[in-house]
XYZ file of C-alpha atoms in Angstrom:
578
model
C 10.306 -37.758 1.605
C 7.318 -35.497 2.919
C 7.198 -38.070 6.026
C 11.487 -37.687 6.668
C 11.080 -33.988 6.636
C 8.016 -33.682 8.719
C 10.550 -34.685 12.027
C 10.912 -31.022 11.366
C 7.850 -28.680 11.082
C 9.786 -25.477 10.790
C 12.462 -27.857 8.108
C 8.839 -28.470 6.703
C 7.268 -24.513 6.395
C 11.122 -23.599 4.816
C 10.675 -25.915 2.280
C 7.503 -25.620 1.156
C 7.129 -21.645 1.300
C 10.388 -21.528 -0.206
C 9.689 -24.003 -3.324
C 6.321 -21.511 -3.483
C 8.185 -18.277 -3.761
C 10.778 -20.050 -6.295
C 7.472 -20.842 -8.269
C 6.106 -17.530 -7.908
C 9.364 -15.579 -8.753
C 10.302 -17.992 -11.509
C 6.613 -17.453 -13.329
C 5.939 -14.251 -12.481
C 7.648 -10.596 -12.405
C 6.925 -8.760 -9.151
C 5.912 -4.981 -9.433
C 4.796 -2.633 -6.767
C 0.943 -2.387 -5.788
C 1.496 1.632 -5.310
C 3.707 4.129 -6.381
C 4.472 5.229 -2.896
C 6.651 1.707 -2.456
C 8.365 3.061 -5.865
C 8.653 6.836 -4.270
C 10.331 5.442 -0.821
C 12.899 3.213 -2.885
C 13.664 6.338 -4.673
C 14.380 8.358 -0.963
C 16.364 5.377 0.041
C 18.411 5.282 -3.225
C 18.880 8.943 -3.599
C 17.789 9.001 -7.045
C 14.410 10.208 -8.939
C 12.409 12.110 -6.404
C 15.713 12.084 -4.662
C 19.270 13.993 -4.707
C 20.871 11.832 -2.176
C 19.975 9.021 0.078
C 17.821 10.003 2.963
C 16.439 7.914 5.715
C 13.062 9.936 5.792
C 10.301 8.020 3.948
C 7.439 8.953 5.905
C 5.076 6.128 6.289
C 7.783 3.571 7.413
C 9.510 4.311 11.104
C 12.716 5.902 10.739
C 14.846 3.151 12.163
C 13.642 0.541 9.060
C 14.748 3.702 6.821
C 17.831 4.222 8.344
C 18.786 1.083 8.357
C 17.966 0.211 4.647
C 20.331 3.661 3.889
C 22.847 2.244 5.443
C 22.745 -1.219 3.686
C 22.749 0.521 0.374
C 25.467 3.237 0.965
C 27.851 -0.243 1.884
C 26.343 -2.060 -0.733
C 24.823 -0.048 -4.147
C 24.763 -2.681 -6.663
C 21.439 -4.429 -4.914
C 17.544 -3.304 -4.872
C 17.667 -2.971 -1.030
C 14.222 -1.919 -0.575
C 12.626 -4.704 -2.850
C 14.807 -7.081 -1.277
C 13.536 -6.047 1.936
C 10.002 -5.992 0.703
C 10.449 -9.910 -0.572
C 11.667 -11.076 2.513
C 9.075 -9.765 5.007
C 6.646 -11.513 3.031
C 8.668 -15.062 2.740
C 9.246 -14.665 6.647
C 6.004 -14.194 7.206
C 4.541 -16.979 5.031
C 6.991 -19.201 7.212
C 5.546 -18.385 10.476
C 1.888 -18.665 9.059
C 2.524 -22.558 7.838
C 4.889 -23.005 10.977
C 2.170 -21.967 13.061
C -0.927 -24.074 10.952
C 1.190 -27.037 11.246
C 2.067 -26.730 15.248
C -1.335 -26.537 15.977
C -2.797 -29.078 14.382
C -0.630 -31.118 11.523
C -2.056 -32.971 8.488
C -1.371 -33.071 5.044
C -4.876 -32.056 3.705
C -3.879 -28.541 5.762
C -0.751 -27.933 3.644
C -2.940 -28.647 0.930
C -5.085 -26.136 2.234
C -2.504 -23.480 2.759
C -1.803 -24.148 -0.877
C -4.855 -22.976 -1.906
C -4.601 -19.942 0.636
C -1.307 -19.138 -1.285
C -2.712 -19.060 -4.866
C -5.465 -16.612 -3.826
C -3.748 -14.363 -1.342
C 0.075 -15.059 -1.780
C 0.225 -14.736 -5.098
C -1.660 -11.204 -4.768
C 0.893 -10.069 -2.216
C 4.018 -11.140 -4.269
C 3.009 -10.196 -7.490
C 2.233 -6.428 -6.000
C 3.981 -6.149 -2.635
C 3.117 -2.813 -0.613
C 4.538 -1.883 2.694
C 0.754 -1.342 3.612
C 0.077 -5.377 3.106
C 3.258 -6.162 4.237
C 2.718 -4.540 7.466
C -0.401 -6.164 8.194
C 1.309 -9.759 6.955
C 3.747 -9.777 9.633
C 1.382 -8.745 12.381
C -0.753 -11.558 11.086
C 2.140 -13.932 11.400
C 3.140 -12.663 14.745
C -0.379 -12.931 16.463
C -0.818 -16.820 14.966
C 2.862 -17.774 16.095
C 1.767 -16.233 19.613
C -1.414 -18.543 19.929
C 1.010 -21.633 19.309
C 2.450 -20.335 22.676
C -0.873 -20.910 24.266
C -0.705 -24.680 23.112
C 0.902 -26.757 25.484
C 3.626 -29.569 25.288
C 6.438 -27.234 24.187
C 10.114 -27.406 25.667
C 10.950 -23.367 27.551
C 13.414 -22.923 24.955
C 10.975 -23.265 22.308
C 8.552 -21.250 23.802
C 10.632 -18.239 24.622
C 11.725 -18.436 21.236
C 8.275 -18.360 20.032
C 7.515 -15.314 22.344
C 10.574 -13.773 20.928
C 10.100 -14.028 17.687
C 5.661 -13.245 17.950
C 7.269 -9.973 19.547
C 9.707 -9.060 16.842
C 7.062 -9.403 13.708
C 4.484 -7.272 15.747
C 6.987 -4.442 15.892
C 8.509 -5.213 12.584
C 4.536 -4.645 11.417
C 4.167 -1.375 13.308
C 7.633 -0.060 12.305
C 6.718 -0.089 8.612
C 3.255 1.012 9.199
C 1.222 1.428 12.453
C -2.235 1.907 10.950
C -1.338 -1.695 9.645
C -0.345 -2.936 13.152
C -3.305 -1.672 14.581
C -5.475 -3.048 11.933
C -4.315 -6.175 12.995
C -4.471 -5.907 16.535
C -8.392 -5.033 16.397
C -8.891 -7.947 14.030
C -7.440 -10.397 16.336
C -8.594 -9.012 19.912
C -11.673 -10.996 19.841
C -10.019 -13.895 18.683
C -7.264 -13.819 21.340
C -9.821 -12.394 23.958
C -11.978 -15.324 23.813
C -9.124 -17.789 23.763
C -8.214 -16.068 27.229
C -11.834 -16.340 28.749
C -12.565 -20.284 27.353
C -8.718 -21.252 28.078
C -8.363 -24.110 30.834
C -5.791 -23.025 32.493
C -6.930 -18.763 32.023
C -4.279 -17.420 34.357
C -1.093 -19.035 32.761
C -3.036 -17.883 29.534
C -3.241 -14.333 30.639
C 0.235 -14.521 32.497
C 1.724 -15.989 28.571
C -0.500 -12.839 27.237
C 1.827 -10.196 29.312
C 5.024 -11.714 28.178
C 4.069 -10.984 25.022
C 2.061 -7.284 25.483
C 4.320 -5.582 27.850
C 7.609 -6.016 25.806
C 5.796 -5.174 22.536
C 4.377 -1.936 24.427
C 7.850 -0.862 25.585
C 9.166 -1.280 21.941
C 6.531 0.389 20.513
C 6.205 3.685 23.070
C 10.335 3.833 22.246
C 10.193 3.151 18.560
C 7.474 5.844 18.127
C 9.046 8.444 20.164
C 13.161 8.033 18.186
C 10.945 8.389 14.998
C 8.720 11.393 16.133
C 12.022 13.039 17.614
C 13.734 12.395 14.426
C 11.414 14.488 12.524
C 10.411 17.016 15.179
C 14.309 18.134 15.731
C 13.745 20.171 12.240
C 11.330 22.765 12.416
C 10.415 22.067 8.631
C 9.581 18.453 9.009
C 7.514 19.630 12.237
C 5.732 21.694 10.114
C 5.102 19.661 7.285
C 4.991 16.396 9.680
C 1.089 18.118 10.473
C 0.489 19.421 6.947
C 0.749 15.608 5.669
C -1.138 14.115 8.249
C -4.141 17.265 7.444
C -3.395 16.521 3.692
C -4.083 12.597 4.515
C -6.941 13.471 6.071
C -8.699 15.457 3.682
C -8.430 13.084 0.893
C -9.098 9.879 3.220
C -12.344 11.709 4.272
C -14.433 11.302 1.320
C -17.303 13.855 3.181
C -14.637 16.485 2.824
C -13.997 16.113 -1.002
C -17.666 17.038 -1.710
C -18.290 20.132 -3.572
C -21.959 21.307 -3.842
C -24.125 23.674 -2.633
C -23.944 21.992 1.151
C -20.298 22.445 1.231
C -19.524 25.167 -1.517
C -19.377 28.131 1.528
C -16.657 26.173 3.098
C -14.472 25.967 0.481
C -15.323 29.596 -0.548
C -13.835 30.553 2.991
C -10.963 29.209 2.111
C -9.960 30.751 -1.758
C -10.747 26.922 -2.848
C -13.118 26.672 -6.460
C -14.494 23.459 -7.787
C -11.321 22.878 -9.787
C -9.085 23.441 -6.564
C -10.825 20.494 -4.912
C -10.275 18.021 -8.009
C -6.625 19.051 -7.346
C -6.488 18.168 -3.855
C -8.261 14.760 -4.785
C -5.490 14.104 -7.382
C -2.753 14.989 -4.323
C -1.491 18.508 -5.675
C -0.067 19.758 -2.038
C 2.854 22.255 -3.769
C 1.527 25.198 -3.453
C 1.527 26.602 -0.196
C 0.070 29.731 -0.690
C -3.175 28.226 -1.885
C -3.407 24.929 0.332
C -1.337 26.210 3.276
C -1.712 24.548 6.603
C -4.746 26.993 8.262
C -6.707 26.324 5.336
C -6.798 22.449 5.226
C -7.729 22.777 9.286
C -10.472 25.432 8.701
C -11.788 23.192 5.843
C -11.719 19.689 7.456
C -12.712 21.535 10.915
C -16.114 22.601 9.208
C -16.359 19.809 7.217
C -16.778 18.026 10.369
C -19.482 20.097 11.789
C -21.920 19.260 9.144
C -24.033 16.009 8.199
C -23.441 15.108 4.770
C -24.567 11.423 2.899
C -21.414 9.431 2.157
C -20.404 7.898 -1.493
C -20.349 4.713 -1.582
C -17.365 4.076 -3.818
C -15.350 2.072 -2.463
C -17.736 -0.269 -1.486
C -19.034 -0.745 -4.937
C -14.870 -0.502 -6.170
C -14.822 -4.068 -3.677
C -17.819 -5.767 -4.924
C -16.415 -5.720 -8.597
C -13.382 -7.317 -7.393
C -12.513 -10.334 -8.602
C -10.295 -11.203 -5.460
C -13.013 -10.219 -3.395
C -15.312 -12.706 -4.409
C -12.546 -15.884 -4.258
C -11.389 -14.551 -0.619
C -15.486 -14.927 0.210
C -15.537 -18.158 -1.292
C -12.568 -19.841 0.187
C -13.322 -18.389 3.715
C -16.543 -20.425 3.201
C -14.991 -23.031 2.199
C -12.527 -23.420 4.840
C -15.154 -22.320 7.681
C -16.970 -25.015 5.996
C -13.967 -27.842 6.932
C -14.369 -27.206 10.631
C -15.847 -29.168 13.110
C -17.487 -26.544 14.825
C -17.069 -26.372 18.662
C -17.878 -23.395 21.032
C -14.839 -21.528 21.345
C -13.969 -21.663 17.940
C -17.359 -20.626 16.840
C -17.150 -17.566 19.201
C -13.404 -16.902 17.644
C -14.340 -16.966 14.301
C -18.497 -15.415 14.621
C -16.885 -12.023 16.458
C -13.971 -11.760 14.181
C -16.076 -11.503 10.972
C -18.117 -9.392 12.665
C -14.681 -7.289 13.856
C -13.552 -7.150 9.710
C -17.495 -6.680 8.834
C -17.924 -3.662 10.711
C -14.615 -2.031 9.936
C -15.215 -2.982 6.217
C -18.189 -1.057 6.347
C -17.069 1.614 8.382
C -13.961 2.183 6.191
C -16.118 2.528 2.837
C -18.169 4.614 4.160
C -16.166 7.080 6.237
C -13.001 7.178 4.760
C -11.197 5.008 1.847
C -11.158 1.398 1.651
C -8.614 0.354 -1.459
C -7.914 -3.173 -1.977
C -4.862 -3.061 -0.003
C -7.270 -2.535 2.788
C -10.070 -5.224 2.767
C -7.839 -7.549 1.184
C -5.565 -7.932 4.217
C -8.482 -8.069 6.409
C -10.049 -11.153 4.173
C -6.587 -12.831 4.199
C -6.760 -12.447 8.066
C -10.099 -14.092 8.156
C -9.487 -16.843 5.525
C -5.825 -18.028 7.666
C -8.453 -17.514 10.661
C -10.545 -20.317 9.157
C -7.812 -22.391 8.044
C -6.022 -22.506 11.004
C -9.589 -24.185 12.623
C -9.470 -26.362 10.061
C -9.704 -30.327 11.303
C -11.616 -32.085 8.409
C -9.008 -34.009 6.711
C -9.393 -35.797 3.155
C -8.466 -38.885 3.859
C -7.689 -41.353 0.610
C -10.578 -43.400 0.880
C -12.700 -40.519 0.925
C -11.751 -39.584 -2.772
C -13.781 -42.456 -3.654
C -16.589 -40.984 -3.036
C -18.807 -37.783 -3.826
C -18.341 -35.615 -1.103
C -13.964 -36.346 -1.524
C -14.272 -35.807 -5.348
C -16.559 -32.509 -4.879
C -14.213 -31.217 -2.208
C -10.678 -32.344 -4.866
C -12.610 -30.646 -7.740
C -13.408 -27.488 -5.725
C -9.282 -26.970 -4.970
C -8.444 -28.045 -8.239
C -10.879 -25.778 -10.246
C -10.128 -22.832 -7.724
C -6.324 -23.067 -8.391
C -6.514 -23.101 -11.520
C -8.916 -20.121 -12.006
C -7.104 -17.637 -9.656
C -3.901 -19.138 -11.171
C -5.233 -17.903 -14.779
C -6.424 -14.811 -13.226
C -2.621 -13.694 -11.782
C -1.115 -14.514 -14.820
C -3.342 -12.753 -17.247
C -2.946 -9.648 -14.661
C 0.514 -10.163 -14.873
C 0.851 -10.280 -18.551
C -0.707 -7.008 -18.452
C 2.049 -5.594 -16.496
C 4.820 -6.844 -18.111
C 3.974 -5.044 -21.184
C 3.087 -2.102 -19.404
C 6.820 -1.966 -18.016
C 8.309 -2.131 -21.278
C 6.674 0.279 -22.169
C 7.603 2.554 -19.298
C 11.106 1.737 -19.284
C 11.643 2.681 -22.672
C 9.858 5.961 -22.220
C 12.106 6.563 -19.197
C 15.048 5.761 -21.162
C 13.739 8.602 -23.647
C 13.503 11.197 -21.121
C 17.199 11.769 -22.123
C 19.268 13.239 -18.734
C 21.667 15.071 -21.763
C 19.163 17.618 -22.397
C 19.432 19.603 -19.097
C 15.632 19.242 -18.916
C 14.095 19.667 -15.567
C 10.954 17.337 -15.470
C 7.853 18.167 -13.815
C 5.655 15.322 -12.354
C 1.875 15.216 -11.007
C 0.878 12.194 -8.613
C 0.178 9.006 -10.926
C 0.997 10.575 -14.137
C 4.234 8.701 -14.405
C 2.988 4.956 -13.376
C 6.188 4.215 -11.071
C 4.007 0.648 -9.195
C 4.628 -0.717 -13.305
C 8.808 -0.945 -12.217
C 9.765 -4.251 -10.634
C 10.038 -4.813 -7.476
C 13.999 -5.811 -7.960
C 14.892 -2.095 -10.409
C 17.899 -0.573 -8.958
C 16.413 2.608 -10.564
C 19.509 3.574 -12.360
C 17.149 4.621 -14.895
C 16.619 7.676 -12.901
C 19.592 8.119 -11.536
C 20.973 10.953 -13.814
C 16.898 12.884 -14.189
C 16.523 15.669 -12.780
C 13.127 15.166 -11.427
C 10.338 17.504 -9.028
C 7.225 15.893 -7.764
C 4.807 18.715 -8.003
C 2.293 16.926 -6.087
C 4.473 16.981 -2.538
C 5.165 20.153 -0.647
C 7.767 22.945 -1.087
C 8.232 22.740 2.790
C 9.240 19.410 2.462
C 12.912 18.887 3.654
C 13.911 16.358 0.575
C 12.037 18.621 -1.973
C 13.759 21.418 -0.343
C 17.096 19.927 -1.480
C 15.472 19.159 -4.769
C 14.587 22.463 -5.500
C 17.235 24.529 -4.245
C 19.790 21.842 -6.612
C 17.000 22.741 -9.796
C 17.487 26.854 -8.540
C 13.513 26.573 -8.039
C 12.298 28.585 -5.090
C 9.148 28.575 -4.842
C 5.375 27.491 -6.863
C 5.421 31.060 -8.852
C 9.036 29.846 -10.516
C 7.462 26.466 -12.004
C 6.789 28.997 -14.538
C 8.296 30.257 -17.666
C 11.492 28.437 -17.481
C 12.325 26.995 -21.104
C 14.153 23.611 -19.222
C 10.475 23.395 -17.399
C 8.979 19.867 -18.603
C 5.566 18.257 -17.516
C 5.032 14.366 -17.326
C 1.274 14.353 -17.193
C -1.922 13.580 -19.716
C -5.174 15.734 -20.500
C -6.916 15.528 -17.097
C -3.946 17.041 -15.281
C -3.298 19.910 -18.344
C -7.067 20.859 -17.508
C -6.592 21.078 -13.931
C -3.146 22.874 -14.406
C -4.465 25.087 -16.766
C -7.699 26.327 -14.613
C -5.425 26.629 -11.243
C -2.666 29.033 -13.112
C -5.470 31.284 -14.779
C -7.635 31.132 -10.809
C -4.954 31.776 -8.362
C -2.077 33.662 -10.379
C -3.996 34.964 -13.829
C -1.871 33.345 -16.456
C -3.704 32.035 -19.826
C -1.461 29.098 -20.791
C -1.332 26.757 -23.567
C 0.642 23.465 -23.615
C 3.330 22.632 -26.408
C 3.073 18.802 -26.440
C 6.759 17.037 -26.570
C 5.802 13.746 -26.792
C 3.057 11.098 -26.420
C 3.163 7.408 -25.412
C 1.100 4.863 -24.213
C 1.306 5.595 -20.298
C 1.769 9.180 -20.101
C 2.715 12.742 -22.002
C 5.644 15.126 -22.157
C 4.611 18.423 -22.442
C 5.584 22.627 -21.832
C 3.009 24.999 -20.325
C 3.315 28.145 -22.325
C 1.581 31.234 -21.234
C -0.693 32.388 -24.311
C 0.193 35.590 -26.558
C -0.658 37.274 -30.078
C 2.624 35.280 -31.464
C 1.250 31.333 -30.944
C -2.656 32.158 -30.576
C -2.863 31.064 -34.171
C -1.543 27.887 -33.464
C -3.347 27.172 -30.814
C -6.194 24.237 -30.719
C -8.995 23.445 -28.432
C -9.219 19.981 -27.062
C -12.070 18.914 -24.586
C -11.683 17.564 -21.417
C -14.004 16.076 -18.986
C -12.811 15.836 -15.298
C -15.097 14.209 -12.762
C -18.494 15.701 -14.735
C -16.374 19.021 -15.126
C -16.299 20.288 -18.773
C -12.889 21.718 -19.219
C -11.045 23.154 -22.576
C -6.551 22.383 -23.402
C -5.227 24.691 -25.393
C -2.686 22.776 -27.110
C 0.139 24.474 -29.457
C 0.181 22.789 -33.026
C 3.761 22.637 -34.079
C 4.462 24.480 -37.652
């Protein structure tokens, strides 16, 4: 059967990619690898964060929002934005096999790109992100482009191949250009010295141009409808630079520092210890206190000084499981290759490319899994795609075959294991958060009140039509007043501005402890107000709960809990119910 379908090598990458993703779907439940996925479904849907649909979700380019609007204003039944999620990823697994088997076909290689799956595919389907997705079809696009460079292929073929490398490098930087970019640094040594060691170098650069100036052109017009689209409103101007200085500030781990080095700049600013926990747990609201002068003065000055960097995030990817199986099957597969030249050039510059931005990354800025994990995948497909040691049968026989069957068999199974018991994890987790949703009770008039990660939105699946949150009446107090769709928001809940997120009885908090301390601190800093917190409820994931400000009538009632935030000792008054 495998030999009848192979007349077909794209009939061949369907098949197979699709009977993986039936697999993958069939044993596990997708759910989203961030909560910002979770937040832009919500924009698109109109419902949650949301009053109405809106094609403004930020990170993505307008067009891909717009379009996904549209598709569920026609159509409202269907999880557009999961659906859309899904299907970049199953396109782009379908170019990467396509474009392993063009180059070079064999059997052990789909083998191969088995194992490749089970580490890396199974991580992006179980908890798709836009930022991995991004980088996934650029990945696909720049491997289908070098098939181009091969020769023997029909002009219809090849223009189709140049089409379609050009329409998954814009698809990548549509939904996110720091993505695109990513993967246009981590393959410009790879594609640069497959220019300067080609035979034929000028049709290679001449194929190169087909494929650069067209993506350019796309790119320069894409950028400027989306820019325009949010520039035409003088709020989203304004709060267009606010997000990109409130990126900033948290991405630069040298500006969330506070000691006696830095303690003068924030002190410039109105900003105390506590205020600077805040901004590293994304509480943007109030403008009055984190306005848009102050984050420029503080990352401006920030700048100006030398300061030794935390090393995190470096020592966050060293525990990593996934890390250490992406290291091991790159070695693996670099390990398959019969090593010539140009292929040692490709694949020596390009780790030392995705070695050198790993580094730089952890150091200098953030570098979350959905970061070095791309750039590992990139890498590992890198390797694979070199691959020309095949296991032939007779080999099996002997040592080396067995070692090298008992190697692919033992790492399946492990990272299979590994998924699964991850998965597991999940699964109860969103039971556990859809029934608390379901208890938030819409009936009740309650307006509720939610902080950043407090209410765990990457545990929904990938395919919830968020109905759930259809009828909540919901304010993320972590965005931005100036904020066009929290604008709407807020003017529907008759909330004008930070100072009225007090002392309304409908007022409801979805938070825990660490966020009550914080809370607590900023109110009594920047506005004076002693406040205690009547707890509503308490489950498993998160806490419902009503600040209160403190007075003669509940001080007897009140009790001290303890907090500790990032070393800082701080004290909850909580209200004991009589």
């Amino acid at each position: 059967m495998l030999e009848k379908i192979r007349t077909s090598t794209f009939l061949l990458a369907i098949t197979v990619v699709l009977l993986l993703f039936s697999l993958t779907l069939l044993i596990f439940t997708c759910f989203w690898g961030l909560n910002d996925d979770a937040v832009m479904a919500m924009h698109i849907y109109g419902k949650g964060y949301s009053i109405e649909p809106t094609e403004y979700i930020l990170y993505s380019n307008i067009i891909i929002g717009s379009i996904l609007k549209k598709i569920y204003q026609a159509i409202p039944d269907y999880p557009w934005y999961g659906i859309y999620t899904m299907l970049i990823l199953f396109i782009s697994f379908i170019v990467l096999l396509y474009s392993l088997l063009t180059y070079k076909y064999s059997k052990t290689r789909i083998l191969y790109f088995l194992l490749y799956f089970v580490l890396f595919g199974l991580w992006l389907i179980r908890m798709p992100q836009f930022t991995t997705n991004a980088v996934m079809a650029g990945m696909s696009g720049v491997f289908l482009f070098f098939t181009y460079l091969s020769e023997g292929k029909t002009a219809i073929i090849s223009k189709f191949i140049v089409a379609f490398s050009i329409l998954l490098l814009s698809l990548s930087f549509l939904i996110r250009p720091e993505s695109f970019y990513l993967i246009v640094i981590l393959s410009f040594s790879f594609i640069t010295v497959e220019m300067l060691m080609h035979e034929y170098r000028k049709r290679a650069l001449g194929k190169l141009l087909v494929l650069v100036i067209p993506l350019i052109i796309i790119i320069i017009l894409s950028a400027t409808y989306h820019r325009s689209a949010y520039l035409k409103d003088d709020n989203w101007a304004h709060m267009i630079k606010k997000i990109e200085l409130g990126r900033e500030l948290v991405d630069n781990n040298k500006a969330m520092e506070y000691s006696s080095r830095t303690k003068h700049i924030f002190d410039s600013v109105g900003w105390s210890l506590n205020d600077v926990i805040m901004l590293t747990n994304w509480f943007f609201i109030d403008d009055e206190v984190f306005g848009l002068v102050k984050r420029e003065k503080v990352l401006r000055e920030i700048n100006n000084i030398s300061l030794p960097r935390p090393m995190i995030y470096l020592e966050h990817m060293v525990r990593d499981k996934y890390f250490y199986g992406a290291v091991v099957l790159l070695i693996y597969f670099i390990s398959q290759i019969n090593m010539r030249q140009k292929i040692f050039f490709q694949i020596a510059l390009s780790l030392l490319v995705s070695v050198f931005i790993i580094l730089y990354m952890g150091y200098s800025v953030r570098l979350p899994d959905r970061v070095y994990m791309p750039i590992l995948s990139y890498l590992a497909f890198l390797a694979l795609f070199f691959v020309d040691k095949d296991i032939r049968p007779e080999e099996i026989k002997l040592w080396k075959g067995k070692l090298n069957i008992l190697f692919v068999v033992i790492f399946m199974v492990f990272f299979i294991f590994i998924h699964y018991s991850f998965n597991a994890v999940r699964k109860k987790q969103n039971v556990v958060l859809k029934h608390s949703i379901a208890r938030l009770d819409p009936e009740k008039d309650r307006i509720y009140l939610v902080w950043a990660k407090s209410l765990p939105l990457e545990l929904l699946s990938v395919f919830d039509n968020l109905d759930d949150f259809a009828d909540l009446k919901m304010l993320d107090i972590t965005a931005d007043f100036n904020d066009p769709r929290v604008m709407k928001v807020s003017k529907a809940l008759n909330i004008k501005n930070f100072g009225e997120l007090t002392g309304k009885d409908n007022l409801f908090h979805i938070g825990n402890l660490t966020y009550m301390a914080l809370y607590a601190r900023y109110l009594k800093e920047h506005y004076n107000l002693d406040v205690a917190f009547k707890i509503i409820e308490v489950n498993p994931l998160f806490m419902i709960y009503k600040h209160i400000e403190v007075n003669p009538d509940i001080s007897r009632r009140i009790k001290t809990i303890p907090v500790n935030v990032a070393g800082v000792k701080y004290k909850v008054l909580a209200i004991q119910e009589q």
